C-alpha positions as CSV (number, residue, x, y, z in Angstrom):
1,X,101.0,124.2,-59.4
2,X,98.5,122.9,-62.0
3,X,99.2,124.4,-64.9
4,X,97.2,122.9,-67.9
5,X,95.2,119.9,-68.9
6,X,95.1,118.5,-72.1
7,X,92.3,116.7,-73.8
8,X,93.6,113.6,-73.3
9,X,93.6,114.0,-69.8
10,X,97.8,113.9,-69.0
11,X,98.7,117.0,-66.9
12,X,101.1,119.6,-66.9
13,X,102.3,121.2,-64.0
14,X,104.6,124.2,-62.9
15,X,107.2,123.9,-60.2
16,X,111.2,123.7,-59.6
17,X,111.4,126.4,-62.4
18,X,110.3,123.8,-65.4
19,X,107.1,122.4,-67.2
20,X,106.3,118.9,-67.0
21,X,103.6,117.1,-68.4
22,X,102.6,113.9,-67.3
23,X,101.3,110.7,-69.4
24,X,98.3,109.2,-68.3
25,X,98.5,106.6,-70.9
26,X,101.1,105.8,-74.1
27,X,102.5,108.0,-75.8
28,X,105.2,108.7,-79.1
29,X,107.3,111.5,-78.3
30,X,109.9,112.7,-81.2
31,X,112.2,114.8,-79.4
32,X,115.4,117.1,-80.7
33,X,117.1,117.3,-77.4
34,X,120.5,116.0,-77.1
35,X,118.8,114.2,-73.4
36,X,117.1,111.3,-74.8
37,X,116.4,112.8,-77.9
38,X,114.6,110.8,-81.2
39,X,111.7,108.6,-81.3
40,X,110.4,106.7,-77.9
41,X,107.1,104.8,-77.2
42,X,107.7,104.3,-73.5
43,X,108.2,108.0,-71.8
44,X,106.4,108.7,-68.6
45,X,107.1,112.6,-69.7
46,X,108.2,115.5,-71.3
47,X,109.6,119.1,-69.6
48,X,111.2,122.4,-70.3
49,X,113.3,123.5,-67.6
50,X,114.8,127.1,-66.9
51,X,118.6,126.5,-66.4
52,X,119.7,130.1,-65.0
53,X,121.2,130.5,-61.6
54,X,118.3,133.4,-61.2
55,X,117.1,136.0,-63.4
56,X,119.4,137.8,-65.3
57,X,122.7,135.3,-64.2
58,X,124.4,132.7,-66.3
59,X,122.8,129.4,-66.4
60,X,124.1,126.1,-64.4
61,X,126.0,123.5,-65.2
62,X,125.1,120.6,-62.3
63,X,127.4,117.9,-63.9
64,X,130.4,118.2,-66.4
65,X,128.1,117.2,-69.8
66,X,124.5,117.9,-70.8
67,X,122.8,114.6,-70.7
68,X,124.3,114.0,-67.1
69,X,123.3,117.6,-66.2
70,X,119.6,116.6,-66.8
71,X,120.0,113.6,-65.8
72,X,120.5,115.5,-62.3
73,X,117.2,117.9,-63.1
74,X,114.9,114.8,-64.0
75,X,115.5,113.1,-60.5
76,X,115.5,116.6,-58.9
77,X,111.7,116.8,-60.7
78,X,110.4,113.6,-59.3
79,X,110.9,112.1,-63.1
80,X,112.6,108.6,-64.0
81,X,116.0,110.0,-66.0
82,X,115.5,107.2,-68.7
83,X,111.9,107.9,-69.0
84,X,112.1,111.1,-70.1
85,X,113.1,113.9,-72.4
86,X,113.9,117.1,-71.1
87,X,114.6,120.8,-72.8
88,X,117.1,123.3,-70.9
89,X,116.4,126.9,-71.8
90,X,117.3,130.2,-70.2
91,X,113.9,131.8,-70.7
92,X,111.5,132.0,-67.9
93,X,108.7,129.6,-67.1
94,X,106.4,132.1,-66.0
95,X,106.3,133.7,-70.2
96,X,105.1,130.4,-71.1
97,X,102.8,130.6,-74.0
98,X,100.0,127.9,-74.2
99,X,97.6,127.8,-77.6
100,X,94.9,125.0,-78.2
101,X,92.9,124.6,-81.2
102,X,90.3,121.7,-82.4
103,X,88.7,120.5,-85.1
104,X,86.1,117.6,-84.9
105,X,87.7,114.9,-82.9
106,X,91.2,116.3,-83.1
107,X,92.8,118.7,-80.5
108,X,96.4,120.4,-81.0
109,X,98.3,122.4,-78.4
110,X,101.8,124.1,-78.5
111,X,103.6,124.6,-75.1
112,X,106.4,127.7,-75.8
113,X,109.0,129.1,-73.8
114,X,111.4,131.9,-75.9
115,X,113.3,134.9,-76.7
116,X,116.0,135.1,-79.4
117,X,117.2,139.1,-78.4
118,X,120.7,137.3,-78.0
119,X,120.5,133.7,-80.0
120,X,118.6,134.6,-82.8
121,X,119.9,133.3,-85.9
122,X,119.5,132.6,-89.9
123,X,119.8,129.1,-91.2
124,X,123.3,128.9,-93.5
125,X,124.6,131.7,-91.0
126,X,128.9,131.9,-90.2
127,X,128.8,129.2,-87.5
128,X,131.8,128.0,-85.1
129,X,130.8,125.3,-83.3
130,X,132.2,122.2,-84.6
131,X,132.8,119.3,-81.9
132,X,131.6,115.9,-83.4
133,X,132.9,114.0,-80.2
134,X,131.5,116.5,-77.6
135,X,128.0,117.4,-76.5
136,X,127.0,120.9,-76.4
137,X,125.8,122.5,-73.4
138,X,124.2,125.6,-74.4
139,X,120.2,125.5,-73.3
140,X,117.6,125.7,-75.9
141,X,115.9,129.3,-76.8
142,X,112.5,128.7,-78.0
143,X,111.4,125.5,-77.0
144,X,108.1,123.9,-78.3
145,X,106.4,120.9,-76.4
146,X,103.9,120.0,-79.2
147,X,100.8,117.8,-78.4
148,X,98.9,116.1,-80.8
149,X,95.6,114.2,-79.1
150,X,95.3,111.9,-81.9
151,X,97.9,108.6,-82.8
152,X,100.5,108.6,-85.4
153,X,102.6,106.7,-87.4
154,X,106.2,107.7,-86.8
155,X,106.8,108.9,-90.5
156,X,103.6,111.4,-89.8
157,X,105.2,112.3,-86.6
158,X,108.4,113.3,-87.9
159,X,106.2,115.8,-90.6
160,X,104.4,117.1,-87.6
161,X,108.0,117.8,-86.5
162,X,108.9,120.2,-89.7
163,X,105.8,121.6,-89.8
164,X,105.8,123.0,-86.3
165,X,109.1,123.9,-87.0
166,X,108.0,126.0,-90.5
167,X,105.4,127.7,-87.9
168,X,107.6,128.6,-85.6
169,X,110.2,130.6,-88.3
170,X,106.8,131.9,-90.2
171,X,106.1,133.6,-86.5
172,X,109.6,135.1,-86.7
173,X,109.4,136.2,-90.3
174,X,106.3,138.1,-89.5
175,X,108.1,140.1,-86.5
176,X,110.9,140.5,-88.8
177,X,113.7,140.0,-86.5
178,X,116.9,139.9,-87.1
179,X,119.9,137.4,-86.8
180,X,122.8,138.6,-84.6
181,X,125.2,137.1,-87.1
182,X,124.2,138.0,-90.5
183,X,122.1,140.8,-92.1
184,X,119.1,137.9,-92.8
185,X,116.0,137.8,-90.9
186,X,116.2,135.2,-88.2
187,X,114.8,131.6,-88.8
188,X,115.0,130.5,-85.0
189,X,118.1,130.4,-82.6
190,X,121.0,128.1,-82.8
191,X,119.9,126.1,-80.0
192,X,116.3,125.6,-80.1
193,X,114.6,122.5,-79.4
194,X,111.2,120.7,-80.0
195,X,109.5,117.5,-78.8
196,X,106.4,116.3,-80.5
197,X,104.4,114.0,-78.6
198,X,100.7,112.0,-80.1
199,X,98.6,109.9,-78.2
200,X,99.0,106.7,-78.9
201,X,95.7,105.6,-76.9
202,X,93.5,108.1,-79.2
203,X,90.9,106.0,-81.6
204,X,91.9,109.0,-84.1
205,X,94.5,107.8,-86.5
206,X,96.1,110.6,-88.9
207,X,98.6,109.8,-91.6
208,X,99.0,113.5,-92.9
209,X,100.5,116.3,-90.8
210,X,101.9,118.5,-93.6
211,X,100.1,121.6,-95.0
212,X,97.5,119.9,-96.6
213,X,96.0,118.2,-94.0
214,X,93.9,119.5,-91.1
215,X,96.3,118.7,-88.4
216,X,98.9,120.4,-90.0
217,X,96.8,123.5,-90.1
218,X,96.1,123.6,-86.8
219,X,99.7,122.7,-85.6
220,X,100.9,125.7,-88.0
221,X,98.0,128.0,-86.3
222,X,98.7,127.1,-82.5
223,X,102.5,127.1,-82.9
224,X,102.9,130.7,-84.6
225,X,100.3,132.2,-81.9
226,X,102.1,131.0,-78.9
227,X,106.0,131.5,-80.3
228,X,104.8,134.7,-80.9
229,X,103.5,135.1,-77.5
230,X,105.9,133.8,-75.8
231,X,108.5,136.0,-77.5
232,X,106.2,138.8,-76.2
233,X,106.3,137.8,-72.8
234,X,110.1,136.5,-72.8
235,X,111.5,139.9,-74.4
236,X,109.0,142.4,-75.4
237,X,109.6,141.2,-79.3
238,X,106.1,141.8,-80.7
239,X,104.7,144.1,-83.2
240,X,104.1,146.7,-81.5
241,X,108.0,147.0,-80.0
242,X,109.0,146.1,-84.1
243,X,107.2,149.6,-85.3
244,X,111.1,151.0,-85.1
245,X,113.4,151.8,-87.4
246,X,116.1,151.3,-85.2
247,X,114.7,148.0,-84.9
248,X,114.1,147.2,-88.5
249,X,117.9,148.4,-89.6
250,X,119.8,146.7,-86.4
251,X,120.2,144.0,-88.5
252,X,122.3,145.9,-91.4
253,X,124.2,148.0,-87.8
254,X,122.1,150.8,-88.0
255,X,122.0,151.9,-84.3
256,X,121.6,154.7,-82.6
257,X,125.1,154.6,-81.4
258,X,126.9,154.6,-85.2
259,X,123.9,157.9,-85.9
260,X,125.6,159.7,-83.0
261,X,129.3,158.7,-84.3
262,X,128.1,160.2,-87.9
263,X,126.3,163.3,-86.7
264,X,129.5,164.1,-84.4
265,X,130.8,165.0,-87.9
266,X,128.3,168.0,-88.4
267,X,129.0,171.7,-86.6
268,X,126.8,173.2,-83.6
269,X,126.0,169.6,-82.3
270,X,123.2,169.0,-79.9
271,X,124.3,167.4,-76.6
272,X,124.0,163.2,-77.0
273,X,121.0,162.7,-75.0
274,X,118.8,165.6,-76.8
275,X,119.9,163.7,-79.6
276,X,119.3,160.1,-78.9
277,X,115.8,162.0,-77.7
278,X,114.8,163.3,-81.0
279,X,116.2,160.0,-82.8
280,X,113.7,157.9,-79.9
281,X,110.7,160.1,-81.2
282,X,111.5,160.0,-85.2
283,X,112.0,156.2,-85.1
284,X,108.5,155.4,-84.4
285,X,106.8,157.7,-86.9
286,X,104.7,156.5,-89.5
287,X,106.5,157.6,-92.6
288,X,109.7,156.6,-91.9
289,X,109.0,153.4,-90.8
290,X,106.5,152.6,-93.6
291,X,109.5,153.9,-96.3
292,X,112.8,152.6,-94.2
293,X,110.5,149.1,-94.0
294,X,110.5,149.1,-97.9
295,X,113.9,150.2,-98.3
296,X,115.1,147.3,-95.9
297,X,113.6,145.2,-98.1
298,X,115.1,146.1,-101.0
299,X,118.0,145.2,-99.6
300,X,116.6,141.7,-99.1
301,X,115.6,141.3,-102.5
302,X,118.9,142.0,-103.8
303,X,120.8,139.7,-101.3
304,X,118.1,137.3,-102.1
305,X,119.2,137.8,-105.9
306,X,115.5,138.7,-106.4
307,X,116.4,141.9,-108.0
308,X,119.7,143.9,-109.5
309,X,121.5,146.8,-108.6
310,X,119.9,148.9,-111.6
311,X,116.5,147.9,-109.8
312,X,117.7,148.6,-106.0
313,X,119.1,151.9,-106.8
314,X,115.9,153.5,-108.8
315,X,113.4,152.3,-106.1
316,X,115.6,153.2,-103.5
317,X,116.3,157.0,-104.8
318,X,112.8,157.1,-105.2
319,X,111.9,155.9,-101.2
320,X,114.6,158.1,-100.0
321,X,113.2,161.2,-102.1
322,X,109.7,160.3,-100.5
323,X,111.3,160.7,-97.2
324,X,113.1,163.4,-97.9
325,X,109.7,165.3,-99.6
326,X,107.3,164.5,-96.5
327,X,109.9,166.1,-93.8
328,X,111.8,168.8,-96.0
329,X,115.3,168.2,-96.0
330,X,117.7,167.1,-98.3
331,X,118.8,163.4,-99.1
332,X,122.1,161.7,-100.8
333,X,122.4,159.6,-104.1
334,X,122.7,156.1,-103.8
335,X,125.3,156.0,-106.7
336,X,126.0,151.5,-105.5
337,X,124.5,149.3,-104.3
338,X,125.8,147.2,-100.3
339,X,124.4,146.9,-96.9
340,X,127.0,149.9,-96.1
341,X,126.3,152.2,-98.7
342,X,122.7,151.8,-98.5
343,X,122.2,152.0,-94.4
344,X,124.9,155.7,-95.2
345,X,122.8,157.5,-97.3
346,X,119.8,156.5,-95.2
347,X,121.6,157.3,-91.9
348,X,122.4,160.9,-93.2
349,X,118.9,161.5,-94.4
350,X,117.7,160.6,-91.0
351,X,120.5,162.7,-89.3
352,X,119.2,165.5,-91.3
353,X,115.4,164.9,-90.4
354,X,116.2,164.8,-86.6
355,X,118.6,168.4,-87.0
356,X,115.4,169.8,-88.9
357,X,113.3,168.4,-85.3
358,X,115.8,169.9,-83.3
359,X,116.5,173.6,-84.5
C-alpha cells in the first residue's frame, strides 16, 4: 500500500514486509549499509526491509552473505539489485515512524524503524566482532531513511549524515536507556544503519547541514521525534515506560531478580510474587525515582571523571538520607565509591522501603 509522499513527489510504499521509496527523478543517496553502501547518483531507490521469519522468530538468511542475501530481497521487491540500497532490520514495518518538517522552500523528513531492548549499545563499548575479510550479517536496529528535498554537494551530504546521526543518539540520551554491555547510556545499537538521500532536481541548493544551519535544525528536529517514536512503537521504550527505577538502574544490574536474591537474606520473608508486587508498585513512585534518577547520575558523573569520590559519597548520603526521611526507614553508609557498592546500599534501602509497604 501507499504509504507516504514526499514533496518532491517520489513515493513510498508498504508491502513484502519493507519500505521502499521510489525516485521520480535524480537523486544522491549516502548510504551506511554494507548492500551498496557510500555515495551513488544513479539509484532508482532506497528500502528498509524486516528480515524475521515472523514475529518474535530469528531472522533469515536467503543466501550465504549479506549483500547476496539482499541481492535476493531487491528482485523479490520488484527493485534492480544494482540500483539500489537496502537496510535489513528485525523491527517491524508496521512501528514505522514518519516526521516532516519545512521551512520556506525546504522540506526534511525522517523514515524510522527501531528498538534497541536487545542491541542497544554505548560507543567505545567491549566489542567482539572483528572479521576484516567477512561481511556481517546481523540486520540493522534503528534504521533512518533521511530525505532532504533540496540538492547537495556530497561534502554537505556526508554532514547531513552525522548530524542525523547526533539526533538520533540525543533521542536516546533523553530516554536514558541503557547499553546491554556497559553501565553507559546507549548511543545507538551495534548495527544500525542510515541512508541520506537529497534531490538532486531541487532548484534549492544548501552547502550547510550542520547545527548552524536551518537544515540541520530541522533534520535534528524530525530525526529525534520519529526515533523516538518509533522506539515507542517497536518496544514500548518511551517516557512514560522510563519513569522506573528498575529501568533507570538495569544498566548498573539492579533488577528485580538480584532485590529478591538480597532480601532472601532477611527473616519472616514474604512469598516472591507479594514481593516482586510491592517492588512493581514502589518503582514508579515519585520520590524514588526523582532521588534514584539523581543518584544514577552521580554515578555518571564520576565514571565520566566529572566529579571525585569525596563529591559522590556526600551527595549520595545526602539523596539516600532524603529517601530514607520521606518513607521512614533506615538507610546504609556509602563508606566507597563503584557501581556495586553504590547499587548495595541503594538496593537495601529499597528492600527496607518495600518491608515497611508490606507489614
Amino acid at each position: 500500500m501507499k504509504l507516504y509522499e514526499l514533496s518532491n513527489g517520489d513515493q513510498v510504499y508498504h508491502y513484502d514486509k519493507s519500505i521502499v521509496c521510489f525516485f521520480q527523478g535524480k537523486r544522491k543517496v549516502l548510504s551506511t549499509s554494507i548492500y551498496n553502501g557510500g555515495y551513488h547518483e544513479d539509484f532508482e531507490a532506497v528500502y528498509n526491509h524486516d528480515s524475521k521469519l515472523g514475529a518474535g522468530m530469528a531472522c533469515e538468511m536467503l543466501a550465504p552473505t549479506y549483500t547476496e542475501h539482499m541481492q535476493i530481497i531487491s528482485k523479490r521487491l520488484g527493485l534492480n539489485p544494482e540500483k539500489v540500497s537496502g537496510m535489513g532490520t528485525a523491527a517491524d514495518m508496521e512501528n514505522v515512524a514518519i516526521e516532516s518538517l519545512s521551512f520556506k522552500n525546504l522540506t526534511v523528513t525522517a523514515i524510522v524503524t527501531g528498538g534497541i531492548e536487545v542491541n542497544g549499545g554505548r560507543v567505545g563499548d567491549p566489542a567482539n566482532y572483528f572479521q576484516p575479510l567477512e561481511k556481517p550479517n546481523r540486520p540493522g536496529t534503528i534504521n533512518i531513511m533521511l530525505f532532504i528535498d533540496a540538492d547537495l554537494p556530497a561534502g554537505t551530504l556526508a554532514r547531513a549524515l552525522v548530524t542525523c546521526t547526533e539526533a538520533k543518539t540525543a533521542a536516546i540520551q533523553e530516554l536514558l536507556e541503557g547499553s546491554k554491555y556497559s553501565t553507559g547510556i546507549a548511543t545507538g545499537s551495534g548495527t544500525d544503519t542510515t541512508i541520506v538521500v537529497a534531490n538532486s532536481d531541487s532548484e534549492l541548493y544548501l552547502e550547510g547541514a550542520g547545527k548552524h544551519s536551518k537544515l540541520g535544525e530541522l533534520i535534528g528536529k524530525v530525526v529525534i521525534k520519529a526515533v523516538k517514536g518509533a522506539l515507542s512503537k517497536q518496544s514500548g521504550l518511551n517516557a512514560k515506560n522510563q519513569h522506573n527505577v528498575f529501568r533507570r538502574l538495569k544498566r548498573f544490574g539492579v533488577t528485580q531478580q538480584t532485590l529478591w536474591t538480597l532480601y532472601q537474606e532477611k527473616e519472616n520473608c514474604v512469598i516472591k510474587p507479594v514481593f516482586l508486587e510491592a517492588c512493581d508498585n514502589l518503582a514508579r513512585e515519585k520520590v524514588i525515582l526523582t532521588y534514584t534518577s539523581l543518584y544514577a547520575h552521580l554515578l555518571d558523573q564520576y565514571l565520566w571523571e566529572l566529579i571525585d569520590e569525596e563529591e559522590v559519597i556526600f551527595a549520595g548520603s545526602a539523596l539516600l538520607s532524603e529517601i530514607a526521611s520521606t518513607y521512614d526507614v533506615e538507610t546504609s553508609a556509602l563508606t566507597n565509591v563503584s557501581v556495586e557498592s553504590l547499587m548495595e546500599v541503594w538496593s537495601k534501602l529499597f528492600i527496607n522501603i518495600v518491608c515497611a509497604k508490606i507489614k
